[in-house]
PDB file of C-alpha atoms in Angstrom:
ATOM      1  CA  UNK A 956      71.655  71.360  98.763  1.00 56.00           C
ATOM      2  CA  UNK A 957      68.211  70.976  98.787  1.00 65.00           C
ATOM      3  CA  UNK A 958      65.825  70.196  95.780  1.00 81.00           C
ATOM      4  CA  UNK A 959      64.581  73.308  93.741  1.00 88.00           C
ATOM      5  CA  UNK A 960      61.284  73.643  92.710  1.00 92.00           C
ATOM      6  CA  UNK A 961      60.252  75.053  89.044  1.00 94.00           C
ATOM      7  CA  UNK A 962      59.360  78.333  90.604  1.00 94.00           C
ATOM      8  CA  UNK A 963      62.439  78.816  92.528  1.00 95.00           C
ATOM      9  CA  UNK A 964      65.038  78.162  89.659  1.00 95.00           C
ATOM     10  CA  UNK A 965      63.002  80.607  87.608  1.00 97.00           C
ATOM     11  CA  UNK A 966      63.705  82.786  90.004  1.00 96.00           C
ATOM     12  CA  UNK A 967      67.534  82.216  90.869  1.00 97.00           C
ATOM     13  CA  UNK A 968      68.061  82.176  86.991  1.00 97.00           C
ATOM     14  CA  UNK A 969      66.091  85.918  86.808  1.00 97.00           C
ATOM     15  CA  UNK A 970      68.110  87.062  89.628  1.00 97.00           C
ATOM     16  CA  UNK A 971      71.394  85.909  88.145  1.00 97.00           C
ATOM     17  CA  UNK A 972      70.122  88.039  84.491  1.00 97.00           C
ATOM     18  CA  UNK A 973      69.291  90.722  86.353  1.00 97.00           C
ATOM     19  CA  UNK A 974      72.046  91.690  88.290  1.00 97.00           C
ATOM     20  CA  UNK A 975      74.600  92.014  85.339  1.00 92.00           C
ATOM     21  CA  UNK A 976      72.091  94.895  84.053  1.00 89.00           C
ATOM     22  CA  UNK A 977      70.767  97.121  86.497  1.00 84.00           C
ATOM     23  CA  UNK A 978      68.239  98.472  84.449  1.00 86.00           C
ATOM     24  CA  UNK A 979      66.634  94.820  85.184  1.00 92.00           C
ATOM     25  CA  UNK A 980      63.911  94.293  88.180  1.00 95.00           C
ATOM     26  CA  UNK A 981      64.636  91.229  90.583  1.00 97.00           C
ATOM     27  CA  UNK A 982      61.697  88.731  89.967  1.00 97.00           C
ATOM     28  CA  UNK A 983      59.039  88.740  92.396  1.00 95.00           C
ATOM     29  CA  UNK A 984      58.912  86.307  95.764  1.00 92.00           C
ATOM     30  CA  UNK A 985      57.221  83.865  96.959  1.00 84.00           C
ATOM     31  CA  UNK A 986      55.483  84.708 100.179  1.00 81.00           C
ATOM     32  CA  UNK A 987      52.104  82.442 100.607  1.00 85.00           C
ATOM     33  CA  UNK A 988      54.075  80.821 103.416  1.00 89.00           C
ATOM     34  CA  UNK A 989      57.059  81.030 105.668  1.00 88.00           C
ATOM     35  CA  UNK A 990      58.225  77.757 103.684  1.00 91.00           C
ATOM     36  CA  UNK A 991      57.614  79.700 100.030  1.00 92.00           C
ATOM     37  CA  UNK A 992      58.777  82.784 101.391  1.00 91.00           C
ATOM     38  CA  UNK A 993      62.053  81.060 102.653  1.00 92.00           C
ATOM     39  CA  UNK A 994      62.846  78.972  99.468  1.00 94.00           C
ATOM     40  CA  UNK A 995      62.346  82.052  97.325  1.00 95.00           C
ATOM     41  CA  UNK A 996      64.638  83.902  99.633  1.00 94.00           C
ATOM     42  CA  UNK A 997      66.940  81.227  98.823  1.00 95.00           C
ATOM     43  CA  UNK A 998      67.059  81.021  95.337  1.00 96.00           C
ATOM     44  CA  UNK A 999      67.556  84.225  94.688  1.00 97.00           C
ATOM     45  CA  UNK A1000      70.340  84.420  96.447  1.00 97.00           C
ATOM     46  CA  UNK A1001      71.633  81.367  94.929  1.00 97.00           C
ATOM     47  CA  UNK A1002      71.294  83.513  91.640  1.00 97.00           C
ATOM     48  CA  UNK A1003      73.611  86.334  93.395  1.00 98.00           C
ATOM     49  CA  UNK A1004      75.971  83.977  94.904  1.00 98.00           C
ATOM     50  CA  UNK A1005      76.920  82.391  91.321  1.00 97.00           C
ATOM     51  CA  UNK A1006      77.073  86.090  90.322  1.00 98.00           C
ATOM     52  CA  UNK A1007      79.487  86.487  93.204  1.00 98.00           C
ATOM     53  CA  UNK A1008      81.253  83.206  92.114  1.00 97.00           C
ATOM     54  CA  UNK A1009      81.346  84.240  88.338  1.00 97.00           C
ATOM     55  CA  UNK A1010      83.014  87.588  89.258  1.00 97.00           C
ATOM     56  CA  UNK A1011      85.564  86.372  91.435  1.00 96.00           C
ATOM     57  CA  UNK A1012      86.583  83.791  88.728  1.00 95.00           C
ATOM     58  CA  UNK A1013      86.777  86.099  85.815  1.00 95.00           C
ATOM     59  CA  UNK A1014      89.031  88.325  87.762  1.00 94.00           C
ATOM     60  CA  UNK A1015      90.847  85.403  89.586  1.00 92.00           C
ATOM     61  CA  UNK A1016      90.275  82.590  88.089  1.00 92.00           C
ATOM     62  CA  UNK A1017      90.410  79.519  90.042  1.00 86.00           C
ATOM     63  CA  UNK A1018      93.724  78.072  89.004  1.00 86.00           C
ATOM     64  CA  UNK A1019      95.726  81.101  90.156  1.00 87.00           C
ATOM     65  CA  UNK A1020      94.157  81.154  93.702  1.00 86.00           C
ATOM     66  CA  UNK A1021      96.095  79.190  96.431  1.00 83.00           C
ATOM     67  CA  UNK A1022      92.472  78.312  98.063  1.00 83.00           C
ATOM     68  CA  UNK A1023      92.002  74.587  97.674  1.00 80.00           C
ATOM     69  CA  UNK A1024      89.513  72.048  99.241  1.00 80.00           C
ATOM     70  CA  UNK A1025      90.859  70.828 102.259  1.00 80.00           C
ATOM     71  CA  UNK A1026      92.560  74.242 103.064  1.00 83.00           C
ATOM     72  CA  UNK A1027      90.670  76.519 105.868  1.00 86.00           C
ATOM     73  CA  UNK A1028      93.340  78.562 107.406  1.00 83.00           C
ATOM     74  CA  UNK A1029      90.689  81.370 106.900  1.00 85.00           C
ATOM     75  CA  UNK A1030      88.145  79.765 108.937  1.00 89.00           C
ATOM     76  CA  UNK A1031      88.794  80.380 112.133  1.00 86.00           C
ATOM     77  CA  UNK A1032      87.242  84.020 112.652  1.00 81.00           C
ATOM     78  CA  UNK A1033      84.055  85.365 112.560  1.00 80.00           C
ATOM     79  CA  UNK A1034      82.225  85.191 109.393  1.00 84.00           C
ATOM     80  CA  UNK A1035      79.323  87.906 109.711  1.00 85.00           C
ATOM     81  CA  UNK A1036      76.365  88.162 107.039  1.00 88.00           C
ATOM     82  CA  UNK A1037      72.773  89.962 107.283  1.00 88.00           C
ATOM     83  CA  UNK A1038      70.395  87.866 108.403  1.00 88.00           C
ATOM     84  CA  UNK A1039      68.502  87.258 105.177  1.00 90.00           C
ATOM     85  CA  UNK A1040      71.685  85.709 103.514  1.00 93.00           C
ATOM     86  CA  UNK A1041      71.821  83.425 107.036  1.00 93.00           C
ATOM     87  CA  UNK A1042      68.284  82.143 106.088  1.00 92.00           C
ATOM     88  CA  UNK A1043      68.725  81.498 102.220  1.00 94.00           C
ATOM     89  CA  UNK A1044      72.118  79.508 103.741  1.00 94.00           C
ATOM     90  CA  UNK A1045      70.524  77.637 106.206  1.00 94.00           C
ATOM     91  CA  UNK A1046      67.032  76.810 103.614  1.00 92.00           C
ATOM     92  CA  UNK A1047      70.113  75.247 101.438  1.00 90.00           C
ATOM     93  CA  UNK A1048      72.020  72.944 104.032  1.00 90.00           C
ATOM     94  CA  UNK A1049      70.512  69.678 105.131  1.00 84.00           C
ATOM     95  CA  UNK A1050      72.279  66.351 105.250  1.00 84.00           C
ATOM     96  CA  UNK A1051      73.714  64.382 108.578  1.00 88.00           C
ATOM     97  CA  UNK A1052      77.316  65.698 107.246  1.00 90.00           C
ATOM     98  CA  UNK A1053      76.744  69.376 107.733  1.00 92.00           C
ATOM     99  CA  UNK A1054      74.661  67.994 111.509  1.00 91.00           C
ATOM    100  CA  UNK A1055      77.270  66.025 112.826  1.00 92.00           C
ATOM    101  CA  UNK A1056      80.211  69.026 111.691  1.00 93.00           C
ATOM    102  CA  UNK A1057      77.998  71.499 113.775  1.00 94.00           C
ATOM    103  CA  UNK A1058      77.020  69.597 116.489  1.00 94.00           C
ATOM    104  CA  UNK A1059      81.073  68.811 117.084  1.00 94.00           C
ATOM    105  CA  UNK A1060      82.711  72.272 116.609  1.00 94.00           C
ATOM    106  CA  UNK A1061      79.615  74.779 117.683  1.00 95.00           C
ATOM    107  CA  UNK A1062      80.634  74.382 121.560  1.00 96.00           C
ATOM    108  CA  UNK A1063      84.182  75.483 121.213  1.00 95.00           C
ATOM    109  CA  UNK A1064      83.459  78.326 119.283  1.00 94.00           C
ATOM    110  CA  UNK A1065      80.494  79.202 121.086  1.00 93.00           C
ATOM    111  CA  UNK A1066      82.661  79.385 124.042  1.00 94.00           C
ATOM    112  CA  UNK A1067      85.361  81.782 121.860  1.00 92.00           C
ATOM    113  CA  UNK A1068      82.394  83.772 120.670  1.00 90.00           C
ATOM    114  CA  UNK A1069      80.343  84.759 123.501  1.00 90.00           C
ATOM    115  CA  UNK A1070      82.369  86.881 125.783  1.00 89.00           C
ATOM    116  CA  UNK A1071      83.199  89.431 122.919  1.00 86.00           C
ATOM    117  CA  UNK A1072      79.621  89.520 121.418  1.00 85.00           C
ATOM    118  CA  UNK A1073      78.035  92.580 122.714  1.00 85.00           C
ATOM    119  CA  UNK A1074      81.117  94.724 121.925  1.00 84.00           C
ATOM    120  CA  UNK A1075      81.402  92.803 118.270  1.00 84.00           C
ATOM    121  CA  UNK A1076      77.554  93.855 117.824  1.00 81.00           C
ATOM    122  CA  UNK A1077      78.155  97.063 119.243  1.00 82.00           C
ATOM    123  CA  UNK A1078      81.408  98.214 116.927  1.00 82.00           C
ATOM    124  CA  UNK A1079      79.403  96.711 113.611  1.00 78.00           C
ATOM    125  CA  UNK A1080      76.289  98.823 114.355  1.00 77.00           C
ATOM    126  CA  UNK A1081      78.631 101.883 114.787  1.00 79.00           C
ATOM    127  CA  UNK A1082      80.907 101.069 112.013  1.00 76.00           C
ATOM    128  CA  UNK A1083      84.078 100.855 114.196  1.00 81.00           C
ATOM    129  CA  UNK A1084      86.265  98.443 111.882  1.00 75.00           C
ATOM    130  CA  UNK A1085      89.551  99.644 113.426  1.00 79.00           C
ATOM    131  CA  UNK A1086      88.008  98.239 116.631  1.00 78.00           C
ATOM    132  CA  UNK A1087      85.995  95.111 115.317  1.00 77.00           C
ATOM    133  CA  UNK A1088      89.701  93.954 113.737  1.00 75.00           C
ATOM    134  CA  UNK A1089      90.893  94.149 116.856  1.00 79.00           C
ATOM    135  CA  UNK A1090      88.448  92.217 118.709  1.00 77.00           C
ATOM    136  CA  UNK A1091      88.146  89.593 115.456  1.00 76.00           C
ATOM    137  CA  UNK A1092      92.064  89.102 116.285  1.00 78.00           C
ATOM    138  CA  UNK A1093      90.673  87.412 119.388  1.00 81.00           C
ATOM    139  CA  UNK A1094      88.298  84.986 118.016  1.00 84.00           C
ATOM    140  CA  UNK A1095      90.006  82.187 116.830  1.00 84.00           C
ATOM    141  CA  UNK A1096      87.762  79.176 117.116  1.00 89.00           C
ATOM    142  CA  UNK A1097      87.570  77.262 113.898  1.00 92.00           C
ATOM    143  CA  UNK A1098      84.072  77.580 112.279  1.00 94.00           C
ATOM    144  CA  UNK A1099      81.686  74.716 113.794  1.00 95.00           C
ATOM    145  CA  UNK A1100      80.559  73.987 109.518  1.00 95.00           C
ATOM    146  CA  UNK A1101      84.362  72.212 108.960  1.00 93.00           C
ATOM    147  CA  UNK A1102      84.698  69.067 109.344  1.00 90.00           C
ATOM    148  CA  UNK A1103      88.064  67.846 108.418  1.00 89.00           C
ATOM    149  CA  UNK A1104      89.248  70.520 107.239  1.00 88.00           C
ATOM    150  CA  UNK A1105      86.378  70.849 104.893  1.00 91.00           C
ATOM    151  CA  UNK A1106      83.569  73.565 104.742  1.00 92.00           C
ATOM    152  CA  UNK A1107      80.545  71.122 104.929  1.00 92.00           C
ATOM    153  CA  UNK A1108      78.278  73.657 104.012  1.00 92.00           C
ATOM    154  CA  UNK A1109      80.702  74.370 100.688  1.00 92.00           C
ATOM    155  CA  UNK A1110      77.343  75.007  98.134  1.00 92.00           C
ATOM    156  CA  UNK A1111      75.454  77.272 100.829  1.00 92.00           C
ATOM    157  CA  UNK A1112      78.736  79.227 102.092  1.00 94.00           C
ATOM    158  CA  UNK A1113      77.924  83.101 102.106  1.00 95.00           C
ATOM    159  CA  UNK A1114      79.126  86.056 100.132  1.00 95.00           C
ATOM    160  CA  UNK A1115      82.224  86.904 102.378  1.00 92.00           C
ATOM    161  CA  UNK A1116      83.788  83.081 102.144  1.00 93.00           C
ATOM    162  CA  UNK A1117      82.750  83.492  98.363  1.00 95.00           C
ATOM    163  CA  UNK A1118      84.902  86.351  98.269  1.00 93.00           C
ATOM    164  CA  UNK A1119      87.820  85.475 100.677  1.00 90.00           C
ATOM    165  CA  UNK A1120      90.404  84.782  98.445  1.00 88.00           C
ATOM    166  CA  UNK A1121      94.569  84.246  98.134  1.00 85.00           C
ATOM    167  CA  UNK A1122      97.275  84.214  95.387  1.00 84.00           C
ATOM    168  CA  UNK A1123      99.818  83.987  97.850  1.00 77.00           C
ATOM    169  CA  UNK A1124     101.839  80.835  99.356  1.00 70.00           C
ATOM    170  CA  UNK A1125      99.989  78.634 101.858  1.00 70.00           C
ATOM    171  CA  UNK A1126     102.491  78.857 104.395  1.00 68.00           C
ATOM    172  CA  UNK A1127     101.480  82.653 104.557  1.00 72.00           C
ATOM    173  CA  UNK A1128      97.616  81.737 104.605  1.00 73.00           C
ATOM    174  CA  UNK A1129      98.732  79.588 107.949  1.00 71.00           C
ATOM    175  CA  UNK A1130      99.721  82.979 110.007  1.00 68.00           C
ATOM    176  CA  UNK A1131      96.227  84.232 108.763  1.00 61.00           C
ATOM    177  CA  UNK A1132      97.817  87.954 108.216  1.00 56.00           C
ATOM    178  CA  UNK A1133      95.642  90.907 107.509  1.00 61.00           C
ATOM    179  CA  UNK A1134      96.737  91.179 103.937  1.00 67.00           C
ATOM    180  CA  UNK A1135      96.913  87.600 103.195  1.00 72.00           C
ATOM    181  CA  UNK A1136      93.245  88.085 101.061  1.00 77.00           C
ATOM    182  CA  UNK A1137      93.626  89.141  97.641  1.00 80.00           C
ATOM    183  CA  UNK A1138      91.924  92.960  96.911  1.00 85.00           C
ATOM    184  CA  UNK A1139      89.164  92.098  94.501  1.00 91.00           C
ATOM    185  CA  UNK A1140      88.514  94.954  92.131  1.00 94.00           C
ATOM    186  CA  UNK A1141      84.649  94.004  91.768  1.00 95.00           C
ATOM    187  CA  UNK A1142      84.137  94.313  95.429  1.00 94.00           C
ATOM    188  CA  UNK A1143      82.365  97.082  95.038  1.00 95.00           C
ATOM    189  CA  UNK A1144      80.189  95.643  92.562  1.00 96.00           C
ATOM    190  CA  UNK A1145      79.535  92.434  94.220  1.00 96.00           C
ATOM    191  CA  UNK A1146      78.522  94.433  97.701  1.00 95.00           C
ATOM    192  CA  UNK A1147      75.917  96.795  95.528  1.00 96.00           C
ATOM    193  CA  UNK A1148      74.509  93.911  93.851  1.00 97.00           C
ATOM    194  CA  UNK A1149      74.308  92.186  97.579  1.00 95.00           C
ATOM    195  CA  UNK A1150      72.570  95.275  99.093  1.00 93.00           C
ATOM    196  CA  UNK A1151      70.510  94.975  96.162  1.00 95.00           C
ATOM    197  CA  UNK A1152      69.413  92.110  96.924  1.00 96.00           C
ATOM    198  CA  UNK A1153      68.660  92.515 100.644  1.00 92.00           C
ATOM    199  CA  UNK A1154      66.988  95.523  99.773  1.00 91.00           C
ATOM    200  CA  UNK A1155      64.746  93.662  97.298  1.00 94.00           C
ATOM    201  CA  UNK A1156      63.826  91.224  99.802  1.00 91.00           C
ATOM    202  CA  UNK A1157      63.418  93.549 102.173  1.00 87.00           C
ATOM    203  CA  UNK A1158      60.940  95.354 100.052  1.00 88.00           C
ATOM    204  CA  UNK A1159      58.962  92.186  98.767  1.00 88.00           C
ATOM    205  CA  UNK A1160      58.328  91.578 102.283  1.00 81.00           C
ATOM    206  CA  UNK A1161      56.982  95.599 103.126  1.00 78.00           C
ATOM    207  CA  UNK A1162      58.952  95.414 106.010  1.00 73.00           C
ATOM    208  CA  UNK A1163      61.834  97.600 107.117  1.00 65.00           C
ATOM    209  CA  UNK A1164      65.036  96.962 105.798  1.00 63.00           C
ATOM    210  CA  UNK A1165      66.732  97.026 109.882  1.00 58.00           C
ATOM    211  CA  UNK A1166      64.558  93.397 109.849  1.00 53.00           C
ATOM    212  CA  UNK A1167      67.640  91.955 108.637  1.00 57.00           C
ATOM    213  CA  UNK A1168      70.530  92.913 110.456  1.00 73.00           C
ATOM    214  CA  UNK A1169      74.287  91.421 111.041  1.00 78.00           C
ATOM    215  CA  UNK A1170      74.154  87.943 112.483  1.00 85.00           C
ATOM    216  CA  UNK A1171      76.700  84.901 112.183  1.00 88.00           C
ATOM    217  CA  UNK A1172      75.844  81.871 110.578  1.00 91.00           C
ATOM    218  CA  UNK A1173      76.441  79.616 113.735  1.00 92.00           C
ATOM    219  CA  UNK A1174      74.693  81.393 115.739  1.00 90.00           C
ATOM    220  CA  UNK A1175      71.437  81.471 113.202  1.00 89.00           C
ATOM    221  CA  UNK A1176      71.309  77.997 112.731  1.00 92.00           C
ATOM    222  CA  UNK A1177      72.075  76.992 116.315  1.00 90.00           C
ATOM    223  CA  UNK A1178      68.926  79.565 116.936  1.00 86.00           C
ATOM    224  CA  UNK A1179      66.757  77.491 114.884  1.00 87.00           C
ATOM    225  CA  UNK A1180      68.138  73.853 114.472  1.00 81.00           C
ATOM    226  CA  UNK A1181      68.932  74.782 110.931  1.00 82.00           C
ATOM    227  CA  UNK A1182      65.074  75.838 109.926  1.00 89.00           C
ATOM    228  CA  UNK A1183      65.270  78.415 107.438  1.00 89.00           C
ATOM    229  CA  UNK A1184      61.762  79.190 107.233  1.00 89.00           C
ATOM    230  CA  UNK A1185      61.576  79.956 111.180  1.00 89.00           C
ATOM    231  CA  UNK A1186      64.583  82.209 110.922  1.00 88.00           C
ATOM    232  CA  UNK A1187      62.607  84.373 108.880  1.00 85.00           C
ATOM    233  CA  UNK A1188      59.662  84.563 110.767  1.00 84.00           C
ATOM    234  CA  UNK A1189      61.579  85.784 113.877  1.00 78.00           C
ATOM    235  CA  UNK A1190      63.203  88.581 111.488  1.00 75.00           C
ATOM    236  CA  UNK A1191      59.463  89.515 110.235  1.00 73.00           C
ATOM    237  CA  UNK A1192      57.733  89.132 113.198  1.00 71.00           C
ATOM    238  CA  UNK A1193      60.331  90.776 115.358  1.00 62.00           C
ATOM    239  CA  UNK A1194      62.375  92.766 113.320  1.00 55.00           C
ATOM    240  CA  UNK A1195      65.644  92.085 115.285  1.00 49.00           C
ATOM    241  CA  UNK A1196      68.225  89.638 114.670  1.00 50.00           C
ATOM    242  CA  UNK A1197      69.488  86.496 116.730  1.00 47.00           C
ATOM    243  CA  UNK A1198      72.611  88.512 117.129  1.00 50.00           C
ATOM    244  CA  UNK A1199      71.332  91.412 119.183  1.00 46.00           C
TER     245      UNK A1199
END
């Protein structure tokens, strides 16, 4: 993870306050610079993802899960995420372990990826998720952030690996069947508190909302050799996504 400065944990601590009482505002961002804007992107979403962590844990806590370190049967399928969430993820992963993990699994899934991408873009901008299951069925590549088993990015992971969970034996996780995840009942909550959040940013920024966008985290950090703060200006200055 990388170093916080006294501005951004006041801000990931506000967020965190804020969204267990909606009647409390989001603190402001940062925006002098890309670099500002980026790390106050970040830490606010840090702030929702221990929300996210802190929900799934009261309602399943950790001991009851069969998720352990070293366990990523769930893994190997598309994770997709809106592409301010891929630049608060990618302004908290540096180190040569989460480098040498990508630069060793991104061509094999790359090669998985690309030949269903403009019908997986197409079905998620037209809400088709009996079709998008079918097509994720396909994609099987294991994400290009393990290494050894291990998410390498762990601390930076997004909302949908925070909340990718399983109470059921392992050997069942290993077939990967569509109701191996466990139903969390603050779903709904977390995904209002993450729209929330995009919107906020979204807002902060004056620019419209369809700036963000679904994107993958391999594919936005490929995009930008893991540069969080040029992620975002693309999504500003072109108001698309890497994805499309």
């Amino acid at each position: 993870m990388v170093s916080e400065t006294k501005q951004e944990r006041v801000i990931r601590k506000e967020a965190f306050t804020a969204l267990f009482n909606e009647s409390e505002t989001l603190p402001e961002l940062l925006f002098e610079t890309p670099e500002e804007a980026a790390g106050s992107i970040a830490a606010l979403m840090r702030g929702f993802w221990k929300f996210v962590d802190d929900s799934v844990e009261r309602e399943v806590p950790h001991h009851t899960q069969t998720c352990a370190k070293g366990c990523s049967y769930c893994c190997s399928q598309p994770i997709f995420m809106d592409i301010f969430e891929a630049v608060a993820c990618i302004q908290c992963m540096e180190g040569e372990e989460i480098a040498t993990a990508f630069a060793e699994g991104f061509p094999a899934w790359q090669e998985n990826f690309t030949p269903q991408q403009p019908v997986l873009w197409k079905a998620l901008q037209e809400d088709k998720w009996d079709e998008l299951g079918v097509l994720t069925n396909k994609l099987t590549a294991p994400c290009p952030f393990l290494l050894n088993d291990e998410c390498s990015c762990y601390e930076a992971r997004p909302m949908v690996c925070r909340t990718w969970v399983s109470k059921k034996f392992k050997f069942l996780c290993r077939m990967n069947p569509s109701n191996i995840k466990y139903t969390l009942k603050c779903q709904d909550t977390v995904h209002d508190a993450y729209n929330r959040v995009l919107l906020h940013i979204a807002t902060s920024f004056e620019i419209p909302l369809a700036a963000g966008g679904w994107t993958t985290l391999p594919l936005a950090y490929n995009s930008v050799e893991g540069n969080g703060a040029e992620l975002l200006k693309h999504a500003i200055a072109k108001h698309l996504t890497y994805s499309r």
